[in-house]
Coordinates of C-alpha atoms and ligand atoms in Angstrom, one line a residue:
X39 CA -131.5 61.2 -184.6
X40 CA -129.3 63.4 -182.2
X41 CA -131.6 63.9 -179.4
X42 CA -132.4 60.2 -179.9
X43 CA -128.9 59.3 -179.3
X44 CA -127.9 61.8 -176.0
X45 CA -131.0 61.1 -174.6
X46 CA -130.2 57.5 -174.7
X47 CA -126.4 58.0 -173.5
X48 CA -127.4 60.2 -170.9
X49 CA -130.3 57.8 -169.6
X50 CA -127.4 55.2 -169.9
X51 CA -125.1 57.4 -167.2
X52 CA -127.8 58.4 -165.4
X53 CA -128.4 54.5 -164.5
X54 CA -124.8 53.9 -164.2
X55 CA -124.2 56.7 -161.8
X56 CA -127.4 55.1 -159.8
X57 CA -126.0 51.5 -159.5
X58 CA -122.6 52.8 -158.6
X59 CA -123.4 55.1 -155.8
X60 CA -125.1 52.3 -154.1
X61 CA -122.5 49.2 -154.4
X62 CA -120.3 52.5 -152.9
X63 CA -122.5 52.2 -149.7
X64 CA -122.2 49.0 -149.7
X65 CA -118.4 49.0 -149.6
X66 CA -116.0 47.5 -146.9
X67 CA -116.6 43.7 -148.2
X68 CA -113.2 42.2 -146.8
X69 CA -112.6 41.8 -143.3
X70 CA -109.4 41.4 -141.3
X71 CA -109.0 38.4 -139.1
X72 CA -106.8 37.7 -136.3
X73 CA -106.3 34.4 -134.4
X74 CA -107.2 34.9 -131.2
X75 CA -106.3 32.5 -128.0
X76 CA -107.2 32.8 -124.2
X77 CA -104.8 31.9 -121.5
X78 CA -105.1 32.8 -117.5
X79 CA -102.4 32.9 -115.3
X80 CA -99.9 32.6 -118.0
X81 CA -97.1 30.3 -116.5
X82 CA -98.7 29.6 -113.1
X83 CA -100.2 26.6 -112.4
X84 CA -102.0 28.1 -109.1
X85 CA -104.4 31.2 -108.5
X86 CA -102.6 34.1 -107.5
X87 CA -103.8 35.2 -104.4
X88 CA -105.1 38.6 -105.0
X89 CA -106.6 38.3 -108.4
X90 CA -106.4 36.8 -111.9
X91 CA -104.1 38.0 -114.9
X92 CA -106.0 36.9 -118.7
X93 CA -104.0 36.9 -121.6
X94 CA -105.8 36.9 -125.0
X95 CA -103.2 36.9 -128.2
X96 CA -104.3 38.0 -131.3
X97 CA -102.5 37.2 -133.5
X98 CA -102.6 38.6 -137.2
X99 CA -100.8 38.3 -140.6
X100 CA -97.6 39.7 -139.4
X101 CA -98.3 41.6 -136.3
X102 CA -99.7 40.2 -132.7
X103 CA -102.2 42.2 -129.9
X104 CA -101.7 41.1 -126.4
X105 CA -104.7 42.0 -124.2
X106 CA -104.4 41.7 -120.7
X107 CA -106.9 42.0 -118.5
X108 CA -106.0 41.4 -114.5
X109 CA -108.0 42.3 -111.2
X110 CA -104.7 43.2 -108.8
X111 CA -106.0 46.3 -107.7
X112 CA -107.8 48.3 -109.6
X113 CA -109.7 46.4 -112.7
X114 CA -107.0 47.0 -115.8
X115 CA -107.2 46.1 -119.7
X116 CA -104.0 46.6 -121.2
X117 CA -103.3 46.2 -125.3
X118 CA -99.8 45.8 -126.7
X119 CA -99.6 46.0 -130.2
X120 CA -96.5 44.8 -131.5
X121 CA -95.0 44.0 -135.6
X122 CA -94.2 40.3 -134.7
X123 CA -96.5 36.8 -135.1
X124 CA -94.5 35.4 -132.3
X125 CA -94.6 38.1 -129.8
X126 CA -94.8 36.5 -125.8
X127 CA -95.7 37.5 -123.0
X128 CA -93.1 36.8 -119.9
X129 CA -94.6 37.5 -116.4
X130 CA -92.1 37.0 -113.4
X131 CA -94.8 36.2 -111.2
X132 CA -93.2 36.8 -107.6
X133 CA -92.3 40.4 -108.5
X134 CA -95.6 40.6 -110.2
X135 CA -97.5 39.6 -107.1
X136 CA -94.9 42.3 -104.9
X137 CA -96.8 44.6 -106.8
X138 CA -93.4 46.8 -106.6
X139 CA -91.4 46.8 -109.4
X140 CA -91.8 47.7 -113.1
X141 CA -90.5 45.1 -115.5
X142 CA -92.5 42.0 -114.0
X143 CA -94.7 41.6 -117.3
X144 CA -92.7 42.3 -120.3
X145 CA -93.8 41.4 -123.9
X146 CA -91.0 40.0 -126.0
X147 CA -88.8 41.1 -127.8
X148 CA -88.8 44.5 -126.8
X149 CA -88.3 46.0 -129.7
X150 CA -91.2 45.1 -131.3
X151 CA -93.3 47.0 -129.5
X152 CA -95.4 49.4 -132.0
X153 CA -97.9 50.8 -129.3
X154 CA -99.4 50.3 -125.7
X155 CA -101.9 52.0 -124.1
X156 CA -104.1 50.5 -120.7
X157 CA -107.5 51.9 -119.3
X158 CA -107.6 51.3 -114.9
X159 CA -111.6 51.2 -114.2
X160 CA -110.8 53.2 -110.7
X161 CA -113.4 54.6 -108.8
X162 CA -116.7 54.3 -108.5
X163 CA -118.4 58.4 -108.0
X164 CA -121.8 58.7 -106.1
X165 CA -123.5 61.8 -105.1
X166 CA -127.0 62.5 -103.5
X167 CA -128.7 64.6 -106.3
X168 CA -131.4 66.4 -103.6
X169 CA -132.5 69.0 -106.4
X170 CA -132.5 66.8 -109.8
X171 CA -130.1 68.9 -110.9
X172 CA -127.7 66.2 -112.4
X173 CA -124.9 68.6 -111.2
X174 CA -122.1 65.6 -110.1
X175 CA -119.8 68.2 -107.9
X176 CA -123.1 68.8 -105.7
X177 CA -123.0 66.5 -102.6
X178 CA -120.6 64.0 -103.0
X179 CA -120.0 60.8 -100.7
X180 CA -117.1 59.2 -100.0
X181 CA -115.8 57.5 -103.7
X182 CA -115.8 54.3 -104.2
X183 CA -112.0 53.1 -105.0
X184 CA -112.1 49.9 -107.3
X185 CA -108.9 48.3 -105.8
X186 CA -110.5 48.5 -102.6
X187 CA -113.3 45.9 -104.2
X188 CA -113.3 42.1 -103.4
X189 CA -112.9 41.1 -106.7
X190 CA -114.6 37.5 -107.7
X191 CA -112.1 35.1 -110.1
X192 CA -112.3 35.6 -113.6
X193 CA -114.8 34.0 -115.2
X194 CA -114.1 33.1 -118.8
X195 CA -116.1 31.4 -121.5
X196 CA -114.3 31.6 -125.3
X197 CA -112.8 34.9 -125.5
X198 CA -115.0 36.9 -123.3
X199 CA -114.6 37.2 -119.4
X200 CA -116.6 38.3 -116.4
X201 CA -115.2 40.1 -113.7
X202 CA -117.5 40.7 -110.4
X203 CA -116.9 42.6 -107.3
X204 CA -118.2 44.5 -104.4
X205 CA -116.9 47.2 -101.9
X206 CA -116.8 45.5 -98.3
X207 CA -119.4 48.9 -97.9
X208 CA -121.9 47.5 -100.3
X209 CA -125.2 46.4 -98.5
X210 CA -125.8 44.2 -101.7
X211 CA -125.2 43.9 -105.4
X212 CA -121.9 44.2 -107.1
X213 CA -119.9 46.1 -110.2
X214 CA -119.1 43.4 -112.7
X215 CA -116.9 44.4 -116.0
X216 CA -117.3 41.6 -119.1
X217 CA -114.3 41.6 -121.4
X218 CA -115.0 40.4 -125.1
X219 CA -112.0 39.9 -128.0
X220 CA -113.2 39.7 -131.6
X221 CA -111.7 37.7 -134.3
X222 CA -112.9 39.5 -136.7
X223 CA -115.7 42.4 -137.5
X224 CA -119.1 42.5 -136.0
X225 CA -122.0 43.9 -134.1
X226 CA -122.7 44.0 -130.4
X227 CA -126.2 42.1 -129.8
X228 CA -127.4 44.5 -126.9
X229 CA -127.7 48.0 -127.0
X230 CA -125.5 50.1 -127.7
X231 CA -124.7 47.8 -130.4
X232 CA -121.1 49.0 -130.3
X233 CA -119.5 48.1 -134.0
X234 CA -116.1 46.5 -133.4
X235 CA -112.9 45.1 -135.4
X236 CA -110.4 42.4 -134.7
X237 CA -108.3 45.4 -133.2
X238 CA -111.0 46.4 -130.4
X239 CA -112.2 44.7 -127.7
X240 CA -115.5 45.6 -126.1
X241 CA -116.3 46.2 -122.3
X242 CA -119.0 46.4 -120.5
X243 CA -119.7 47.9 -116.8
X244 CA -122.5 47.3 -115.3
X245 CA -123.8 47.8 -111.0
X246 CA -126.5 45.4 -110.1
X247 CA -129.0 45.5 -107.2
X248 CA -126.4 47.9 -105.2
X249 CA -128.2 49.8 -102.4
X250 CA -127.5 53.8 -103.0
X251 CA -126.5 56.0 -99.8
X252 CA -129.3 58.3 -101.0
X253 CA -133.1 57.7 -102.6
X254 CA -131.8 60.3 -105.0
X255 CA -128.0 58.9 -105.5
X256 CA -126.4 59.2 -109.3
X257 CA -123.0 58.0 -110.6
X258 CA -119.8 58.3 -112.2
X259 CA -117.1 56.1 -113.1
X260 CA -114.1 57.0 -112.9
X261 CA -111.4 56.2 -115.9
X262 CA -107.3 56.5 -116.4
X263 CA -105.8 56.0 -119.3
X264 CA -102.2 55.1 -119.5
X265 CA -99.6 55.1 -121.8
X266 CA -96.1 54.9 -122.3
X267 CA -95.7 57.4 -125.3
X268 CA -99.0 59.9 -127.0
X269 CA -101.4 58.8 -124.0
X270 CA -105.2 59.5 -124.8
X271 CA -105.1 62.7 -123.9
X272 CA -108.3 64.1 -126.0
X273 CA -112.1 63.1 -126.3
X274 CA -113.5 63.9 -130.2
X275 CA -117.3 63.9 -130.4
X276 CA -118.7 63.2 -133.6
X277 CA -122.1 63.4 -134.9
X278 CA -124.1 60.9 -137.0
X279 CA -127.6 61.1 -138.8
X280 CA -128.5 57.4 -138.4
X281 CA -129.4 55.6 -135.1
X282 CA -130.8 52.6 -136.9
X283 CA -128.2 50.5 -133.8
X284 CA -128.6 52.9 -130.9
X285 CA -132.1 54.4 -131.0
X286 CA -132.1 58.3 -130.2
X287 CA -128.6 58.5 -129.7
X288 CA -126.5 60.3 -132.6
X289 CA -123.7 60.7 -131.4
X290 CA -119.9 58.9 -130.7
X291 CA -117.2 59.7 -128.3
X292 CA -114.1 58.6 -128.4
X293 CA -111.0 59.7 -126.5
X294 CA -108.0 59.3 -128.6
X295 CA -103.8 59.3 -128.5
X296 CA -102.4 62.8 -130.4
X297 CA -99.0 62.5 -131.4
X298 CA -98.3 65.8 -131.8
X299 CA -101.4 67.6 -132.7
X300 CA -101.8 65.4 -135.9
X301 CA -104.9 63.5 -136.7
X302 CA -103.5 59.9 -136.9
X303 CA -104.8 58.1 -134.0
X304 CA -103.1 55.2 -132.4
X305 CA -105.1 54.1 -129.2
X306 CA -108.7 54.9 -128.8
X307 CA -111.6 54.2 -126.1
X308 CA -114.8 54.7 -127.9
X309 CA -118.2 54.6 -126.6
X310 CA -121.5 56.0 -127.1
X311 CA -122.9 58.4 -124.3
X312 CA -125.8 56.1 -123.5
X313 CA -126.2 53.9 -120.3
X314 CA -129.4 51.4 -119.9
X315 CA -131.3 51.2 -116.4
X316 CA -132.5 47.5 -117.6
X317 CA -129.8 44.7 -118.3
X318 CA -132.4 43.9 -121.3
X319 CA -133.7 47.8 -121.9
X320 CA -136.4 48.8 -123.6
X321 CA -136.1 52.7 -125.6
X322 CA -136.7 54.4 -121.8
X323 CA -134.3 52.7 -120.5
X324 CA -131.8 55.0 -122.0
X325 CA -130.4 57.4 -120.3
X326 CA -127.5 60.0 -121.6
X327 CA -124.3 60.0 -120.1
X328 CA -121.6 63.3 -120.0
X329 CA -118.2 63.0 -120.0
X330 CA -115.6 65.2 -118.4
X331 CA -112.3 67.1 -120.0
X332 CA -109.0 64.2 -119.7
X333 CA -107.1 65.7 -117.1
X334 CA -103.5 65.0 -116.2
X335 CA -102.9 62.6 -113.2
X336 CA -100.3 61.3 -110.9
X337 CA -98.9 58.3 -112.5
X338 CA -97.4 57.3 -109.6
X339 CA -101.1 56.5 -108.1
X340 CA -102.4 55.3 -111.0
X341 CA -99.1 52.6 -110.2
X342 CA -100.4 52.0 -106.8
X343 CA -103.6 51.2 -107.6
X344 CA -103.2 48.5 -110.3
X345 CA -100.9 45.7 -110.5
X346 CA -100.6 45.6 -113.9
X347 CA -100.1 49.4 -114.7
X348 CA -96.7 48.6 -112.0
X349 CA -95.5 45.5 -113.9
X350 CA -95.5 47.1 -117.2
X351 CA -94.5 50.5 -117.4
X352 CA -91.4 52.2 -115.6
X353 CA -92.8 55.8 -116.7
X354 CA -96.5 55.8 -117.3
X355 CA -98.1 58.8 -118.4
X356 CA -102.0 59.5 -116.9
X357 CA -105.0 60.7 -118.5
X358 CA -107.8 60.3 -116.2
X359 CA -112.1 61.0 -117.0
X360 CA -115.4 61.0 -115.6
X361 CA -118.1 59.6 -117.2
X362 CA -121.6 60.6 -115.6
X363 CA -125.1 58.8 -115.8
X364 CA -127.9 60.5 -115.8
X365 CA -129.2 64.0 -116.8
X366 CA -131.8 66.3 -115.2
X367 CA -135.5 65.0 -114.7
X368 CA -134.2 61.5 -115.5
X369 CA -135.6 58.7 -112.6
X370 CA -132.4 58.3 -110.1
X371 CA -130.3 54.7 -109.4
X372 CA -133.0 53.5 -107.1
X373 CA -135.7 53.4 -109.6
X374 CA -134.0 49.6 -110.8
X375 CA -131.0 49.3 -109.0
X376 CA -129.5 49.0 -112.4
X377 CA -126.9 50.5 -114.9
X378 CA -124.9 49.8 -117.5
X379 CA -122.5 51.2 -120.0
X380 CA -120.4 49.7 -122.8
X381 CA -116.9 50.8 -124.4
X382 CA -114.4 49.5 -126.4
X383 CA -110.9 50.0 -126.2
X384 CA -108.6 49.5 -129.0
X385 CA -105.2 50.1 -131.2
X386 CA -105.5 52.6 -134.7
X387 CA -108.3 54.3 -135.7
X388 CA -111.8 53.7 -134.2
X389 CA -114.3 52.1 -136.2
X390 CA -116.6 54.4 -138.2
X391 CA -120.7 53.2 -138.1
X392 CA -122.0 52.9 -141.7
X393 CA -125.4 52.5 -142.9
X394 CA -126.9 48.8 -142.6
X395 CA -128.0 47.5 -145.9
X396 CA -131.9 47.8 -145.4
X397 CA -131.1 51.5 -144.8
X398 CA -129.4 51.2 -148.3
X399 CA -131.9 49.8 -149.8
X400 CA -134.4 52.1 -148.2
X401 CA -132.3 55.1 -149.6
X402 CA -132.0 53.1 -152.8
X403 CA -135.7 52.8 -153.4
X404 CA -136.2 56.5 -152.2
X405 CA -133.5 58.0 -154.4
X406 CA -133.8 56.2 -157.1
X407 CA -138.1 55.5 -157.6
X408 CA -137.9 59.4 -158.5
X409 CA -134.6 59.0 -160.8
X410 CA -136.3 55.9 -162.3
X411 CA -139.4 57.6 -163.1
X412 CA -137.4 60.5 -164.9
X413 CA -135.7 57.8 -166.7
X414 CA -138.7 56.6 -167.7
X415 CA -140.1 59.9 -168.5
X416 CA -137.2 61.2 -170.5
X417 CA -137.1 58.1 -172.6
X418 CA -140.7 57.9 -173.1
X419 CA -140.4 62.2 -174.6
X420 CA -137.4 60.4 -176.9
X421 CA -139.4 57.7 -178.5
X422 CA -142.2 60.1 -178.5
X423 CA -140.2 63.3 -180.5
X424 CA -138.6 60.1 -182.4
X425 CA -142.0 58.5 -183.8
X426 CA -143.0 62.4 -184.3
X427 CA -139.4 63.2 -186.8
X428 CA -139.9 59.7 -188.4
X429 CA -143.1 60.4 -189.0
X430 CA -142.9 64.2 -190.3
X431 CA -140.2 62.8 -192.3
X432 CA -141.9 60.0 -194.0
X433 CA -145.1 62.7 -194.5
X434 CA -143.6 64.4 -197.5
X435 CA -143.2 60.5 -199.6
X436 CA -147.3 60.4 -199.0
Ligands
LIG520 C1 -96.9 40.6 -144.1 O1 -97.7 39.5 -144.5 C2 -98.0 39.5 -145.9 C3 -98.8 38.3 -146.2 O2 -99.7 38.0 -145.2 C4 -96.7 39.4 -146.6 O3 -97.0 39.5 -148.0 C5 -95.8 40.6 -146.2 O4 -94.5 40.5 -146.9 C6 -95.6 40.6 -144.8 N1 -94.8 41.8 -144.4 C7 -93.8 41.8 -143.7 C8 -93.1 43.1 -143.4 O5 -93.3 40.8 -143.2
LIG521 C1 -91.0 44.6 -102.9 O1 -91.7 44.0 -101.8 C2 -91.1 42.9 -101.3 C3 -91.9 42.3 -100.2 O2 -93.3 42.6 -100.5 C4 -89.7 43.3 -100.7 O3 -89.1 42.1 -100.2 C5 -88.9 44.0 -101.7 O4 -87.7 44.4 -101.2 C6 -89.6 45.1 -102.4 N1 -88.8 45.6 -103.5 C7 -88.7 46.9 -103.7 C8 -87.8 47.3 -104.9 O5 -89.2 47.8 -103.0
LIG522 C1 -90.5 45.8 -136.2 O1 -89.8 44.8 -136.8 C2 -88.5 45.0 -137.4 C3 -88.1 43.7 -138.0 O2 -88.3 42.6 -137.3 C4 -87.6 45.5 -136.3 O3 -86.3 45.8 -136.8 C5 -88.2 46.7 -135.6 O4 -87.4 47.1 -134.6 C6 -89.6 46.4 -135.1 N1 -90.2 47.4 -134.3 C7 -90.7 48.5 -134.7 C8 -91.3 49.4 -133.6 O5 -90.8 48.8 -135.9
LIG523 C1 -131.0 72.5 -103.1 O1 -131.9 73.5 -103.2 C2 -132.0 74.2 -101.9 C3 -133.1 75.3 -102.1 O2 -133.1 75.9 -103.3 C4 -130.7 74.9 -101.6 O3 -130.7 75.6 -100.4 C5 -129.6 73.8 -101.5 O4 -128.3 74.3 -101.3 C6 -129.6 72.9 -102.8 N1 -128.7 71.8 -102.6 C7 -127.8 71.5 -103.5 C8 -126.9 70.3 -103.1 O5 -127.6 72.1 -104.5
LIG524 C1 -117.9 53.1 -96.2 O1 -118.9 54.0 -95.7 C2 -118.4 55.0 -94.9 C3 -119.6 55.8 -94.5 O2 -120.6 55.8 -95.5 C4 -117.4 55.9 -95.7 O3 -116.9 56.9 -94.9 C5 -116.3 55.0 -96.2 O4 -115.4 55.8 -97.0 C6 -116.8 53.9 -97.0 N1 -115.8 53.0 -97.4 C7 -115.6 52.7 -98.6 C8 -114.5 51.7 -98.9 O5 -116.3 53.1 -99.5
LIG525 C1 -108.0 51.5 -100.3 O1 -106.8 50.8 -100.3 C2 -105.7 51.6 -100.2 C3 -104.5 50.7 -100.3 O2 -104.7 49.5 -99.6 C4 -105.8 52.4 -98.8 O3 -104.6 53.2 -98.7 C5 -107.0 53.2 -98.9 O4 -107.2 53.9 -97.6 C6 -108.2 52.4 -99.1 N1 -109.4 53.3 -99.3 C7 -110.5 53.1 -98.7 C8 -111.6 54.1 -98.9 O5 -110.7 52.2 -97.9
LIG526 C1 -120.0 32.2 -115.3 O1 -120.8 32.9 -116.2 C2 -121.9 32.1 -116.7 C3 -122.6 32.9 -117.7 O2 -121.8 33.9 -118.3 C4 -122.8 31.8 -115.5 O3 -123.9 31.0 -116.0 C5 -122.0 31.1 -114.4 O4 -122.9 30.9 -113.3 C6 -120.8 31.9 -114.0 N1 -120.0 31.1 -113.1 C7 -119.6 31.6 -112.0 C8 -118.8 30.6 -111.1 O5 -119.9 32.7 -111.6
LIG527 C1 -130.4 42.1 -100.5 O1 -130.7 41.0 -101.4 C2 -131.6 40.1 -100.8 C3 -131.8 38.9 -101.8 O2 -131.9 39.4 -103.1 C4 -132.9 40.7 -100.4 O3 -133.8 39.8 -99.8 C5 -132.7 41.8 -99.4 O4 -133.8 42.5 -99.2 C6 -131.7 42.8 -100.0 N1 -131.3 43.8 -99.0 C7 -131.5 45.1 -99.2 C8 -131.1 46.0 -98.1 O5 -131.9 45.6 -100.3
LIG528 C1 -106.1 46.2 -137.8 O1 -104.7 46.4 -137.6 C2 -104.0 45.8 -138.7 C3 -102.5 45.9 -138.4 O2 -102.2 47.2 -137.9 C4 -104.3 46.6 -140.0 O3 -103.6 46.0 -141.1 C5 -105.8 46.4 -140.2 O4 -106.2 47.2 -141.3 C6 -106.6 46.9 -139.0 N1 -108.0 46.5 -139.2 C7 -109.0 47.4 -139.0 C8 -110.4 46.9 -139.3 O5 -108.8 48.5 -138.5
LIG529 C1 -135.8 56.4 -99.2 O1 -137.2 56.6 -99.4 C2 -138.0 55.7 -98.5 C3 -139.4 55.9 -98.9 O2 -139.7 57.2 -99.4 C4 -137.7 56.1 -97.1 O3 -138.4 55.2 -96.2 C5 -136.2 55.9 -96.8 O4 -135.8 56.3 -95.5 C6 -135.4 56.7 -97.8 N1 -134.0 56.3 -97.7 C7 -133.0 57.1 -97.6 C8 -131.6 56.6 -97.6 O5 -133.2 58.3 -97.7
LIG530 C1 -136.5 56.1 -104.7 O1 -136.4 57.4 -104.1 C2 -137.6 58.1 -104.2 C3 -137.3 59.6 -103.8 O2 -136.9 59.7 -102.5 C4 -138.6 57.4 -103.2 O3 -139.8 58.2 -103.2 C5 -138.8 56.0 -103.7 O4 -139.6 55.3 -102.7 C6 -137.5 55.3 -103.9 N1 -137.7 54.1 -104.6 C7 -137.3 52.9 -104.2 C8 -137.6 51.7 -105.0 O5 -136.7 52.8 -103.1
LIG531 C1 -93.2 65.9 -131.4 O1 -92.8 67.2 -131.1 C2 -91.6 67.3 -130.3 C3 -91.3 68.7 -130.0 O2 -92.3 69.5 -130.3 C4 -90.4 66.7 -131.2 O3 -89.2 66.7 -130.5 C5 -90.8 65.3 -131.6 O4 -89.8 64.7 -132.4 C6 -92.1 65.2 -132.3 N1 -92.5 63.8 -132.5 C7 -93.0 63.4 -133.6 C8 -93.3 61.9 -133.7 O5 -93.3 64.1 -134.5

């Protein structure tokens, strides 16, 4: 009657234990919402000459992300996360357009500014790769500067906007950048299939149908990141064991803020070191990207260069990156005059991948088919060695 009883509590755990580790993988059922609205030009009734300025606001249950994403110069997303619902955004526009003074955009009031961090898209990187060697430092041309691009106007459908340009060099093609803001939590469609919140938004780079200086020509893009106070000044690579959403690739970089050597994070750019050679790829399409060490730069350039980086911050502190496509062996630019990369840039923590639910369910049948069939196995021994005491018990009334 013992055994009877522990094997049948312990069959009871052991089924328990099973159901709650997988409604644990299945966890993160809430998600946060912000409001989100798009405005361009914000108090100008004209274009600018020189570029467009888009405002999204997020707005959430008591706090409020600005993005601003402008072409003066040098392409610029800038996010300023602040603890009020009715943070503005105040842009005195004949200063702004000066392009010579800090202080023409400000975000109201002041003081409730939590973060701010900005990431300047700033120079295109091409080098003639005569050896396949994939080695970026080994015959350079002449960079590409991005505020030296003829940048189209914005163009915005909902919350996401397109952003075109060209070098006055370029025989053909351009370099566009696609903004998107998220209400809420989600997916990318297209490979990478970057997972974002309502505090990230997603970018993507691509350069179209460009003709290369060299047959063998591969590139880099060049990246600053700015920040008032704990600029990204870091890149954390971590590992994963699923690429269910980015087929071969297993890995996640992100270049983070450190605020004094501790782990909390407060800005992030986050991106997968994958680009695509097709705008709709197929799995050799991929091809890995490399990123260099953040170095230190001169703010004061970084200032020059974009509009936005000069309207917002008297003292900005530079982190600047290179992000290479390509590896050794891989076919070169001219193969499909095509290549695109995706990040997202955002405020806190960056979002952590997790398991999708048909690889839960897959896990779930795996792990548990055996666990059922010891169930099954243990309770079938139980009734078995119970019929066998019942019945040596009953023998001796015979
Ligand atoms: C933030 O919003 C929640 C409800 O959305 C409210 O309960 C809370 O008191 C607010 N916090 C502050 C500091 O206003
Ligand atoms: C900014 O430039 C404008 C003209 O472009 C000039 O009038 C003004 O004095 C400049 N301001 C400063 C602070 O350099
Ligand atoms: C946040 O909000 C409170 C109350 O409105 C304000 O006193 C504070 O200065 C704000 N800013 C920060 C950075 O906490
Ligand atoms: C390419 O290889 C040749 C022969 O090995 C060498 O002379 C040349 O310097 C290399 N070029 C580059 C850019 O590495
Ligand atoms: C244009 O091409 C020439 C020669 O290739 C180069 O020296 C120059 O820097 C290029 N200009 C730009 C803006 O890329
Ligand atoms: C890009 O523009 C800046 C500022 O107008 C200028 O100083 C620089 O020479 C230009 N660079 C190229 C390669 O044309
Ligand atoms: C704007 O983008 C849409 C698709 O995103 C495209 O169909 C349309 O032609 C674009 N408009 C302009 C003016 O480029
Ligand atoms: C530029 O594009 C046009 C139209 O797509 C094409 O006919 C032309 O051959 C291209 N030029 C070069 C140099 O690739
Ligand atoms: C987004 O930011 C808000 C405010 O800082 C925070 O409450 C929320 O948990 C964050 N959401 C995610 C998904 O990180
Ligand atoms: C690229 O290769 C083609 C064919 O191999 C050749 O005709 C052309 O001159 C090369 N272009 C350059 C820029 O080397
Ligand atoms: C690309 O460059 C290679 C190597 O020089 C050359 O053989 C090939 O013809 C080029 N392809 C195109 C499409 O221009
Ligand atoms: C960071 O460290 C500096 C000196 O090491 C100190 O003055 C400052 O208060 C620290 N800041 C924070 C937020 O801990």
């Amino acid at each position: 009657m013992a055994t009877a009883m522990s094997c049948g509590v312990s069959s009871v755990f052991l089924l328990f234990y099973v159901f709650t580790s997988c409604l644990g993988l299945f966890s993160g059922g809430e998600t946060f919402k912000r409001q989100v609205s798009v405005e361009l030009n914000p108090g100008l009734t004209v274009t600018p000459p020189g570029g467009d300025l888009l405002h999204v606001r997020a707005v959430g249950d008591n706090d409020t992300l600005h993005f601003l994403f402008c072409s003066q110069g040098a392409p610029t997303l800038l996010l300023v996360h602040t603890n009020s619902s009715s943070s503005t955004v105040k842009v005195d526009w004949p200063l702004f357009l000066a392009r010579n003074t800090s202080g023409s955009l400000r975000v109201e009031p002041e003081s409730s500014i939590l973060y701010s961090t900005a990431v300047v898209f700033s120079r295109l990187l091409e080098y003639d790769d005569v050896n396949d060697t994939a080695d970026p430092t080994s015959d350079p041309f002449p960079p590409y500067e991005l505020q030296n691009f003829t940048w189209s106007r914005l163009n915005l459908s909902g919350p996401v906007a397109l952003l075109c340009g060209a070098a006055s060099n370029f025989t053909n093609g351009s370099l566009c950048l696609q903004l998107s803001v998220f209400q809420s939590e989600g997916r990318g469609e297209l490979w990478p299939r970057l997972i974002h919140t309502a505090n990230s938004s997603q970018m993507g780079v691509w350069l179209d149908g460009m003709l290369p200086r060299a047959n063998r020509s591969r590139f880099l893009l060049e990246l600053q990141a700015v920040s008032g106070a704990y600029p990204l000044s870091r890149v954390e690579v971590h590992r994963s064991i699923d690429d269910e959403y980015t087929p071969s690739i297993f890995k996640v970089s992100q270049w983070v803020s450190s605020v004094n050597g501790s782990s909390d994070v407060l800005g992030f750019v986050q991106w997968k070191p994958v680009a695509y050679r097709q705008s709709n790829p197929a799995l050799e399409d991929a091809t890995p990207c490399r990123h260099s060490d953040p170095r230190p730069q001169s703010s004061e350039k970084t200032a020059a260069s974009s509009g936005l980086i000069r309207a917002f911050y008297s003292e900005p502190d530079t982190f600047a990156l290179n992000v290479s496509f390509g590896l050794a062996g891989e076919p070169f630019y001219n193969s499909t005059q095509f290549l695109s990369w995706t990040v997202l840039v955002g405020v806190g923590s960056p979002p952590v991948d997790s398991f999708s639910p048909l690889v839960v369910a897959i896990m779930a049948v795996g792990l548990g088919t055996p666990v059922v069939f010891l169930l099954l196995g243990g309770l079938w021994v139980c009734i078995r060695k119970r019929a066998a005491d019942s019945t040596t018990a009953y023998e001796p009334i015979n």
